Amino acid sequence: MALHSMRKTRGCWSFIRALHKGPEAALPPQKDAVRRVFSGIQPTGIPHLGNYLGAIESWVSLQDEPGSVLYSIVDLHSITVPQDPAVLRQSVLDMTAALLACGISPEKSTLFQQSQVAEHTQLSWILTCMVRLPRLQHLHQWKAKTARQKHDGTVGLLTYPVLQAADILLYKSTHVPVGEDQVQHMELVQDLARGFNKKYGEFFPEPKSILTSMKKVKSLRDPSAKMSKSDPDRLATVRITDSPEEIVQKFRKAVTDFTSEVTYDPAARPGVSNLVAIHSAVSGLPVEEVVRQSAGVDTARYKLLVADAVIEKFAPIKSELEKLKLDKDHIEKVLQAGSAKAKELAYPVCQEVKKLVGLL
């Protein structure tokens, strides 16, 4: 859970109006019984195969379930590491375009830019004052990141799980789609909701995790590591914008083993099993059926079959993305409208929190 400041644009009257609405225009707090899904993604370049199968695909299907859905481009999370301002601005637009191309619909969900709704940081500070330092220091991701960065880890990197909690609780979200690596952070969210309710009275629902069915997609070059945008090996990661030739090359170079048979055994054969899992996910077939259909096919040929399946899956997305990138105004308007809708939901909740803790 799991994911940018944007220049001011013309014609954003609805966003400005939402920013300046006073208490008289505030909506009543969200009823806890209403199902509300929230998730976020950092704007760190074009999504890759792991992002799509691990999160975005399920986001698309969740739009058709009862209740409301909010998806946020969480640009404030991205600045826990150094960012080039111009690149960051463009990355917000690129990620928005990619989500739209993948099937996120502004008619079915609220797609917005986190930093344009100031209540996220306001609630984050209030929650930060409720959590003990050792709790954050014991989170696995903090330990892993600081181990890599030595003494360069920032306070933002330490406290971003609290901002993540604020992102979720601000909308009184009831469900959050997460990967396995975010389960510990969801426990923090639930603890903060319980702690706030115990101190100030029942207010926040305790959000439940929706675990994605697809396990982590592994690097094509190192099946012990997850697929990552930041992998220095360009052959390790398949992006949704890759050409068919690039996709074929990457799968052809995928690390497997010396056994030519196609089987699924993640512990003993992680490389081939990663290919089978990808094939299953993009084709919609169970793993067992994928293996059955691949009987008699050696791994060299199988790599090309998986590449073809990924190319077919990404073709319509890639085509739509190319069209969207030609219409920057449309992308900006989607973000402005989404941020205004999110603001209308966030403002009354944050105001009530301020009253409960004595700030109003």
CSV table of C-alpha atoms in Angstrom, one decimal:
chain,number,residue,atom,x,y,z
A,1,MET,CA,0.0,0.0,0.0
A,2,ALA,CA,1.3,0.6,-2.2
A,3,LEU,CA,2.7,4.7,-4.8
A,4,HIS,CA,3.8,14.8,-6.9
A,5,SER,CA,3.0,18.4,-6.9
A,6,MET,CA,1.3,19.5,-10.1
A,7,ARG,CA,1.4,22.9,-11.7
A,8,LYS,CA,-1.7,25.1,-11.3
A,9,THR,CA,-3.8,24.9,-14.4
A,10,ARG,CA,-6.5,27.0,-16.0
A,11,GLY,CA,-10.1,26.2,-15.6
A,12,CYS,CA,-9.8,24.3,-12.3
A,13,TRP,CA,-12.8,26.2,-10.8
A,14,SER,CA,-14.2,23.1,-9.2
A,15,PHE,CA,-10.9,22.3,-7.4
A,16,ILE,CA,-10.5,25.9,-6.2
A,17,ARG,CA,-14.1,26.0,-5.1
A,18,ALA,CA,-13.6,22.8,-3.1
A,19,LEU,CA,-10.5,24.3,-1.5
A,20,HIS,CA,-12.3,27.3,-0.3
A,21,LYS,CA,-15.5,25.8,0.9
A,22,GLY,CA,-16.2,26.6,4.5
A,23,PRO,CA,-17.9,24.5,7.2
A,24,GLU,CA,-21.3,25.4,5.9
A,25,ALA,CA,-20.6,23.5,2.7
A,26,ALA,CA,-19.1,20.5,4.5
A,27,LEU,CA,-20.7,17.1,3.9
A,28,PRO,CA,-21.7,15.0,6.9
A,29,PRO,CA,-19.1,12.5,8.1
A,30,GLN,CA,-19.1,9.2,6.1
A,31,LYS,CA,-21.2,6.5,7.7
A,32,ASP,CA,-19.0,3.6,8.8
A,33,ALA,CA,-21.4,1.0,7.4
A,34,VAL,CA,-20.7,2.2,3.8
A,35,ARG,CA,-18.1,0.1,2.0
A,36,ARG,CA,-15.3,2.3,0.8
A,37,VAL,CA,-12.1,1.1,-0.9
A,38,PHE,CA,-8.9,3.2,-0.9
A,39,SER,CA,-5.5,2.5,-2.4
A,40,GLY,CA,-2.6,4.5,-3.6
A,41,ILE,CA,0.3,4.2,-6.0
A,42,GLN,CA,3.5,6.3,-6.2
A,43,PRO,CA,4.2,8.2,-9.4
A,44,THR,CA,7.6,6.7,-10.0
A,45,GLY,CA,7.5,6.2,-13.8
A,46,ILE,CA,5.5,3.9,-16.0
A,47,PRO,CA,3.9,0.8,-14.2
A,48,HIS,CA,5.5,-2.5,-14.9
A,49,LEU,CA,4.1,-6.0,-15.1
A,50,GLY,CA,4.3,-6.5,-11.3
A,51,ASN,CA,2.4,-3.3,-10.6
A,52,TYR,CA,-0.3,-4.3,-13.1
A,53,LEU,CA,-0.8,-7.9,-11.9
A,54,GLY,CA,-0.2,-7.1,-8.2
A,55,ALA,CA,-2.4,-4.1,-7.9
A,56,ILE,CA,-3.9,-2.3,-10.9
A,57,GLU,CA,-5.8,-5.2,-12.4
A,58,SER,CA,-7.6,-5.7,-9.1
A,59,TRP,CA,-8.2,-2.0,-8.8
A,60,VAL,CA,-10.1,-2.1,-12.1
A,61,SER,CA,-12.3,-5.0,-11.0
A,62,LEU,CA,-13.1,-3.3,-7.6
A,63,GLN,CA,-14.7,-0.4,-9.5
A,64,ASP,CA,-17.6,-2.7,-10.3
A,65,GLU,CA,-18.3,-3.8,-6.8
A,66,PRO,CA,-20.8,-2.1,-4.4
A,67,GLY,CA,-19.7,1.0,-2.6
A,68,SER,CA,-17.2,3.7,-3.5
A,69,VAL,CA,-13.6,3.6,-4.6
A,70,LEU,CA,-10.8,6.1,-4.3
A,71,TYR,CA,-7.4,5.7,-6.0
A,72,SER,CA,-4.7,8.2,-5.2
A,73,ILE,CA,-1.4,9.2,-6.9
A,74,VAL,CA,0.5,9.4,-3.7
A,75,ASP,CA,3.1,11.9,-4.6
A,76,LEU,CA,3.9,12.9,-1.0
A,77,HIS,CA,5.2,9.4,-0.4
A,78,SER,CA,7.5,9.6,-3.4
A,79,ILE,CA,9.5,12.5,-1.9
A,80,THR,CA,10.8,10.4,0.9
A,81,VAL,CA,13.7,9.9,-1.5
A,82,PRO,CA,15.2,12.8,-3.6
A,83,GLN,CA,13.2,13.7,-6.7
A,84,ASP,CA,13.8,16.0,-9.7
A,85,PRO,CA,10.9,18.5,-9.6
A,86,ALA,CA,10.3,18.5,-13.4
A,87,VAL,CA,10.5,14.7,-13.5
A,88,LEU,CA,8.1,14.4,-10.6
A,89,ARG,CA,5.5,16.6,-12.2
A,90,GLN,CA,5.6,14.6,-15.4
A,91,SER,CA,5.5,11.3,-13.5
A,92,VAL,CA,2.2,12.3,-11.9
A,93,LEU,CA,0.7,12.8,-15.4
A,94,ASP,CA,2.3,9.6,-16.7
A,95,MET,CA,1.0,7.5,-13.9
A,96,THR,CA,-2.5,9.0,-14.3
A,97,ALA,CA,-2.5,8.3,-18.0
A,98,ALA,CA,-1.3,4.7,-17.3
A,99,LEU,CA,-4.1,4.1,-14.8
A,100,LEU,CA,-6.7,5.4,-17.2
A,101,ALA,CA,-5.3,3.2,-20.0
A,102,CYS,CA,-5.4,0.2,-17.7
A,103,GLY,CA,-9.1,0.7,-17.1
A,104,ILE,CA,-9.4,3.0,-14.1
A,105,SER,CA,-12.5,5.1,-14.9
A,106,PRO,CA,-13.2,8.6,-13.4
A,107,GLU,CA,-16.9,7.7,-13.7
A,108,LYS,CA,-16.6,4.6,-11.5
A,109,SER,CA,-13.9,5.8,-9.1
A,110,THR,CA,-12.3,8.9,-7.7
A,111,LEU,CA,-8.7,9.2,-9.1
A,112,PHE,CA,-6.8,12.1,-7.5
A,113,GLN,CA,-3.4,13.5,-6.6
A,114,GLN,CA,-2.7,13.2,-2.9
A,115,SER,CA,-0.8,16.4,-2.4
A,116,GLN,CA,-3.7,18.5,-3.7
A,117,VAL,CA,-5.8,17.4,-0.7
A,118,ALA,CA,-4.2,19.1,2.3
A,119,GLU,CA,-6.2,17.1,4.8
A,120,HIS,CA,-3.9,14.2,4.2
A,121,THR,CA,-1.0,15.9,5.9
A,122,GLN,CA,-3.1,17.5,8.6
A,123,LEU,CA,-4.5,14.1,9.7
A,124,SER,CA,-1.1,12.5,9.4
A,125,TRP,CA,0.4,15.0,11.9
A,126,ILE,CA,-2.4,14.2,14.4
A,127,LEU,CA,-1.8,10.5,14.0
A,128,THR,CA,1.9,10.9,14.2
A,129,CYS,CA,1.5,12.4,17.7
A,130,MET,CA,-0.3,9.2,18.7
A,131,VAL,CA,2.3,6.6,17.7
A,132,ARG,CA,5.4,5.7,19.6
A,133,LEU,CA,8.8,5.9,17.9
A,134,PRO,CA,9.8,2.2,18.5
A,135,ARG,CA,6.6,1.1,16.7
A,136,LEU,CA,7.8,2.7,13.5
A,137,GLN,CA,11.4,1.7,13.9
A,138,HIS,CA,10.3,-2.0,14.2
A,139,LEU,CA,8.5,-2.0,10.9
A,140,HIS,CA,10.2,-4.3,8.4
A,141,GLN,CA,10.3,-1.9,5.5
A,142,TRP,CA,12.1,0.8,7.7
A,143,LYS,CA,14.7,-1.8,8.8
A,144,ALA,CA,15.2,-3.0,5.2
A,145,LYS,CA,15.5,0.5,3.7
A,146,THR,CA,17.8,1.9,6.4
A,147,ALA,CA,20.0,-1.2,6.1
A,148,ARG,CA,20.5,-0.2,2.5
A,149,GLN,CA,20.8,3.5,3.0
A,150,LYS,CA,22.9,3.3,6.2
A,151,HIS,CA,22.5,6.8,7.9
A,152,ASP,CA,20.8,8.4,4.9
A,153,GLY,CA,17.3,7.4,5.9
A,154,THR,CA,15.1,10.4,6.4
A,155,VAL,CA,12.4,11.1,9.0
A,156,GLY,CA,9.9,11.0,6.1
A,157,LEU,CA,11.0,7.5,5.4
A,158,LEU,CA,10.4,6.6,9.0
A,159,THR,CA,7.0,8.2,9.3
A,160,TYR,CA,5.5,7.6,5.9
A,161,PRO,CA,3.5,4.6,7.2
A,162,VAL,CA,1.6,7.1,9.4
A,163,LEU,CA,0.9,9.2,6.3
A,164,GLN,CA,-0.3,6.0,4.7
A,165,ALA,CA,-2.6,5.5,7.6
A,166,ALA,CA,-4.0,9.0,7.2
A,167,ASP,CA,-4.5,8.4,3.5
A,168,ILE,CA,-6.8,5.5,4.4
A,169,LEU,CA,-8.6,6.8,7.5
A,170,LEU,CA,-9.2,10.3,6.1
A,171,TYR,CA,-12.0,8.8,3.9
A,172,LYS,CA,-13.2,6.4,6.5
A,173,SER,CA,-12.2,3.6,4.2
A,174,THR,CA,-13.4,0.1,5.1
A,175,HIS,CA,-11.3,-1.9,2.7
A,176,VAL,CA,-7.7,-1.6,1.3
A,177,PRO,CA,-6.2,-3.8,-1.4
A,178,VAL,CA,-2.7,-4.6,-0.4
A,179,GLY,CA,0.2,-6.9,-1.2
A,180,GLU,CA,1.9,-9.2,1.3
A,181,ASP,CA,4.6,-6.6,2.0
A,182,GLN,CA,2.0,-4.1,3.2
A,183,VAL,CA,0.3,-6.3,5.8
A,184,GLN,CA,2.4,-4.9,8.6
A,185,HIS,CA,1.5,-1.3,7.6
A,186,MET,CA,-2.1,-2.2,7.6
A,187,GLU,CA,-1.8,-3.5,11.2
A,188,LEU,CA,-0.5,0.0,12.1
A,189,VAL,CA,-3.5,1.6,10.4
A,190,GLN,CA,-5.9,-0.6,12.3
A,191,ASP,CA,-4.1,0.1,15.6
A,192,LEU,CA,-4.2,3.8,15.0
A,193,ALA,CA,-8.0,3.6,14.2
A,194,ARG,CA,-8.5,1.6,17.4
A,195,GLY,CA,-6.4,4.0,19.5
A,196,PHE,CA,-8.1,7.1,18.2
A,197,ASN,CA,-11.6,5.5,18.8
A,198,LYS,CA,-10.6,4.5,22.3
A,199,LYS,CA,-9.4,8.0,23.2
A,200,TYR,CA,-12.0,10.1,21.4
A,201,GLY,CA,-15.0,7.8,20.9
A,202,GLU,CA,-16.0,5.6,17.9
A,203,PHE,CA,-15.2,7.5,14.7
A,204,PHE,CA,-12.9,5.6,12.3
A,205,PRO,CA,-13.9,2.2,10.9
A,206,GLU,CA,-11.2,-0.4,11.2
A,207,PRO,CA,-10.2,-1.0,7.6
A,208,LYS,CA,-9.8,-4.6,6.4
A,209,SER,CA,-7.1,-5.7,4.0
A,210,ILE,CA,-8.0,-7.1,0.6
A,211,LEU,CA,-5.0,-9.4,-0.3
A,212,THR,CA,-4.4,-9.5,-4.0
A,213,SER,CA,-4.6,-13.0,-5.4
A,214,MET,CA,-1.4,-12.6,-7.4
A,215,LYS,CA,1.8,-13.0,-5.4
A,216,LYS,CA,4.7,-10.8,-6.1
A,217,VAL,CA,6.0,-10.9,-9.7
A,218,LYS,CA,9.7,-11.7,-9.5
A,219,SER,CA,12.5,-10.1,-11.5
A,220,LEU,CA,13.2,-11.9,-14.8
A,221,ARG,CA,16.9,-11.7,-14.0
A,222,ASP,CA,16.8,-12.6,-10.4
A,223,PRO,CA,13.8,-14.7,-9.3
A,224,SER,CA,14.7,-14.2,-5.6
A,225,ALA,CA,13.8,-10.5,-5.9
A,226,LYS,CA,10.6,-8.8,-6.8
A,227,MET,CA,10.2,-7.0,-10.2
A,228,SER,CA,11.2,-3.4,-9.6
A,229,LYS,CA,11.2,-0.1,-11.6
A,230,SER,CA,14.6,0.7,-10.1
A,231,ASP,CA,16.3,-2.5,-11.1
A,232,PRO,CA,19.6,-1.5,-12.8
A,233,ASP,CA,19.3,-4.5,-15.1
A,234,ARG,CA,17.0,-3.3,-17.9
A,235,LEU,CA,16.1,-6.9,-18.8
A,236,ALA,CA,14.7,-7.6,-15.3
A,237,THR,CA,11.5,-5.6,-15.6
A,238,VAL,CA,8.7,-5.6,-18.2
A,239,ARG,CA,7.0,-2.2,-18.5
A,240,ILE,CA,3.5,-1.8,-20.0
A,241,THR,CA,5.0,0.5,-22.6
A,242,ASP,CA,7.7,-2.0,-23.8
A,243,SER,CA,7.5,-2.9,-27.5
A,244,PRO,CA,6.8,-6.5,-28.5
A,245,GLU,CA,10.5,-6.9,-29.4
A,246,GLU,CA,11.6,-5.6,-26.0
A,247,ILE,CA,9.2,-8.0,-24.2
A,248,VAL,CA,10.4,-11.0,-26.3
A,249,GLN,CA,14.0,-10.1,-25.6
A,250,LYS,CA,13.4,-9.8,-21.8
A,251,PHE,CA,11.6,-13.1,-21.5
A,252,ARG,CA,14.1,-14.8,-23.7
A,253,LYS,CA,16.8,-13.7,-21.3
A,254,ALA,CA,14.8,-14.6,-18.2
A,255,VAL,CA,16.8,-16.7,-15.7
A,256,THR,CA,15.5,-20.3,-15.3
A,257,ASP,CA,17.5,-23.4,-14.7
A,258,PHE,CA,19.0,-26.4,-16.5
A,259,THR,CA,15.8,-28.5,-16.6
A,260,SER,CA,13.9,-28.0,-19.8
A,261,GLU,CA,10.5,-29.2,-18.5
A,262,VAL,CA,7.8,-26.6,-17.5
A,263,THR,CA,6.7,-27.2,-13.9
A,264,TYR,CA,5.5,-25.1,-11.0
A,265,ASP,CA,7.6,-25.4,-7.9
A,266,PRO,CA,8.5,-21.9,-6.5
A,267,ALA,CA,10.9,-23.3,-3.9
A,268,ALA,CA,12.9,-25.6,-6.2
A,269,ARG,CA,12.5,-23.8,-9.5
A,270,PRO,CA,11.8,-20.1,-8.8
A,271,GLY,CA,12.6,-18.9,-12.3
A,272,VAL,CA,10.4,-21.2,-14.3
A,273,SER,CA,7.7,-20.9,-11.6
A,274,ASN,CA,7.7,-17.1,-12.0
A,275,LEU,CA,7.1,-17.5,-15.7
A,276,VAL,CA,4.2,-19.9,-15.0
A,277,ALA,CA,2.7,-17.5,-12.5
A,278,ILE,CA,2.9,-14.6,-15.0
A,279,HIS,CA,1.4,-16.8,-17.8
A,280,SER,CA,-1.4,-17.9,-15.5
A,281,ALA,CA,-2.2,-14.3,-14.4
A,282,VAL,CA,-2.2,-12.7,-17.9
A,283,SER,CA,-4.1,-15.6,-19.5
A,284,GLY,CA,-6.7,-16.1,-16.7
A,285,LEU,CA,-5.9,-19.8,-16.6
A,286,PRO,CA,-5.2,-21.7,-13.3
A,287,VAL,CA,-1.5,-22.6,-12.8
A,288,GLU,CA,-2.3,-26.3,-13.1
A,289,GLU,CA,-3.9,-25.7,-16.5
A,290,VAL,CA,-1.0,-23.6,-17.7
A,291,VAL,CA,1.4,-26.4,-16.7
A,292,ARG,CA,-0.8,-29.1,-18.4
A,293,GLN,CA,-1.0,-27.2,-21.6
A,294,SER,CA,2.8,-26.7,-21.6
A,295,ALA,CA,3.6,-30.4,-21.4
A,296,GLY,CA,6.3,-31.3,-23.9
A,297,VAL,CA,7.3,-27.7,-24.4
A,298,ASP,CA,10.9,-26.9,-23.4
A,299,THR,CA,11.7,-23.7,-21.3
A,300,ALA,CA,13.3,-21.9,-24.2
A,301,ARG,CA,10.1,-22.2,-26.3
A,302,TYR,CA,7.9,-21.6,-23.2
A,303,LYS,CA,9.6,-18.2,-22.6
A,304,LEU,CA,8.3,-17.1,-26.0
A,305,LEU,CA,4.8,-18.4,-25.3
A,306,VAL,CA,4.7,-16.3,-22.1
A,307,ALA,CA,6.1,-13.3,-23.9
A,308,ASP,CA,3.3,-13.6,-26.5
A,309,ALA,CA,0.7,-13.8,-23.8
A,310,VAL,CA,2.1,-10.6,-22.1
A,311,ILE,CA,2.2,-8.8,-25.5
A,312,GLU,CA,-1.4,-9.6,-26.2
A,313,LYS,CA,-2.4,-8.5,-22.7
A,314,PHE,CA,-0.6,-5.2,-22.9
A,315,ALA,CA,-1.5,-4.3,-26.6
A,316,PRO,CA,-4.8,-2.5,-25.9
A,317,ILE,CA,-3.4,-0.8,-22.8
A,318,LYS,CA,-0.3,0.4,-24.7
A,319,SER,CA,-2.5,1.7,-27.6
A,320,GLU,CA,-4.8,3.6,-25.2
A,321,LEU,CA,-1.8,5.1,-23.3
A,322,GLU,CA,-0.3,6.5,-26.5
A,323,LYS,CA,-3.6,8.3,-27.2
A,324,LEU,CA,-3.9,9.7,-23.7
A,325,LYS,CA,-0.4,11.1,-23.7
A,326,LEU,CA,-1.4,13.3,-26.7
A,327,ASP,CA,-4.2,14.9,-24.5
A,328,LYS,CA,-2.4,16.4,-21.5
A,329,ASP,CA,-5.4,18.7,-20.8
A,330,HIS,CA,-7.7,15.7,-20.4
A,331,ILE,CA,-5.3,14.1,-17.9
A,332,GLU,CA,-5.0,17.3,-15.9
A,333,LYS,CA,-8.7,17.8,-15.8
A,334,VAL,CA,-9.2,14.2,-14.5
A,335,LEU,CA,-6.8,14.9,-11.7
A,336,GLN,CA,-8.4,18.3,-10.9
A,337,ALA,CA,-11.9,16.8,-10.8
A,338,GLY,CA,-10.8,13.9,-8.7
A,339,SER,CA,-8.9,16.0,-6.3
A,340,ALA,CA,-12.0,18.2,-5.8
A,341,LYS,CA,-14.2,15.1,-5.2
A,342,ALA,CA,-11.7,13.8,-2.7
A,343,LYS,CA,-11.5,17.2,-1.0
A,344,GLU,CA,-15.3,17.2,-0.5
A,345,LEU,CA,-15.0,13.9,1.3
A,346,ALA,CA,-11.9,14.7,3.3
A,347,TYR,CA,-12.8,18.1,4.6
A,348,PRO,CA,-15.7,17.2,6.9
A,349,VAL,CA,-13.8,14.2,8.3
A,350,CYS,CA,-10.7,16.3,9.1
A,351,GLN,CA,-12.8,19.0,10.6
A,352,GLU,CA,-14.5,16.6,12.9
A,353,VAL,CA,-11.1,15.1,13.9
A,354,LYS,CA,-9.9,18.5,14.8
A,355,LYS,CA,-12.9,19.1,17.0
A,356,LEU,CA,-12.5,15.8,18.7
A,357,VAL,CA,-8.8,16.5,19.6
A,358,GLY,CA,-9.5,20.1,20.6
A,359,LEU,CA,-8.0,22.0,17.7
A,360,LEU,CA,-11.4,23.5,16.8
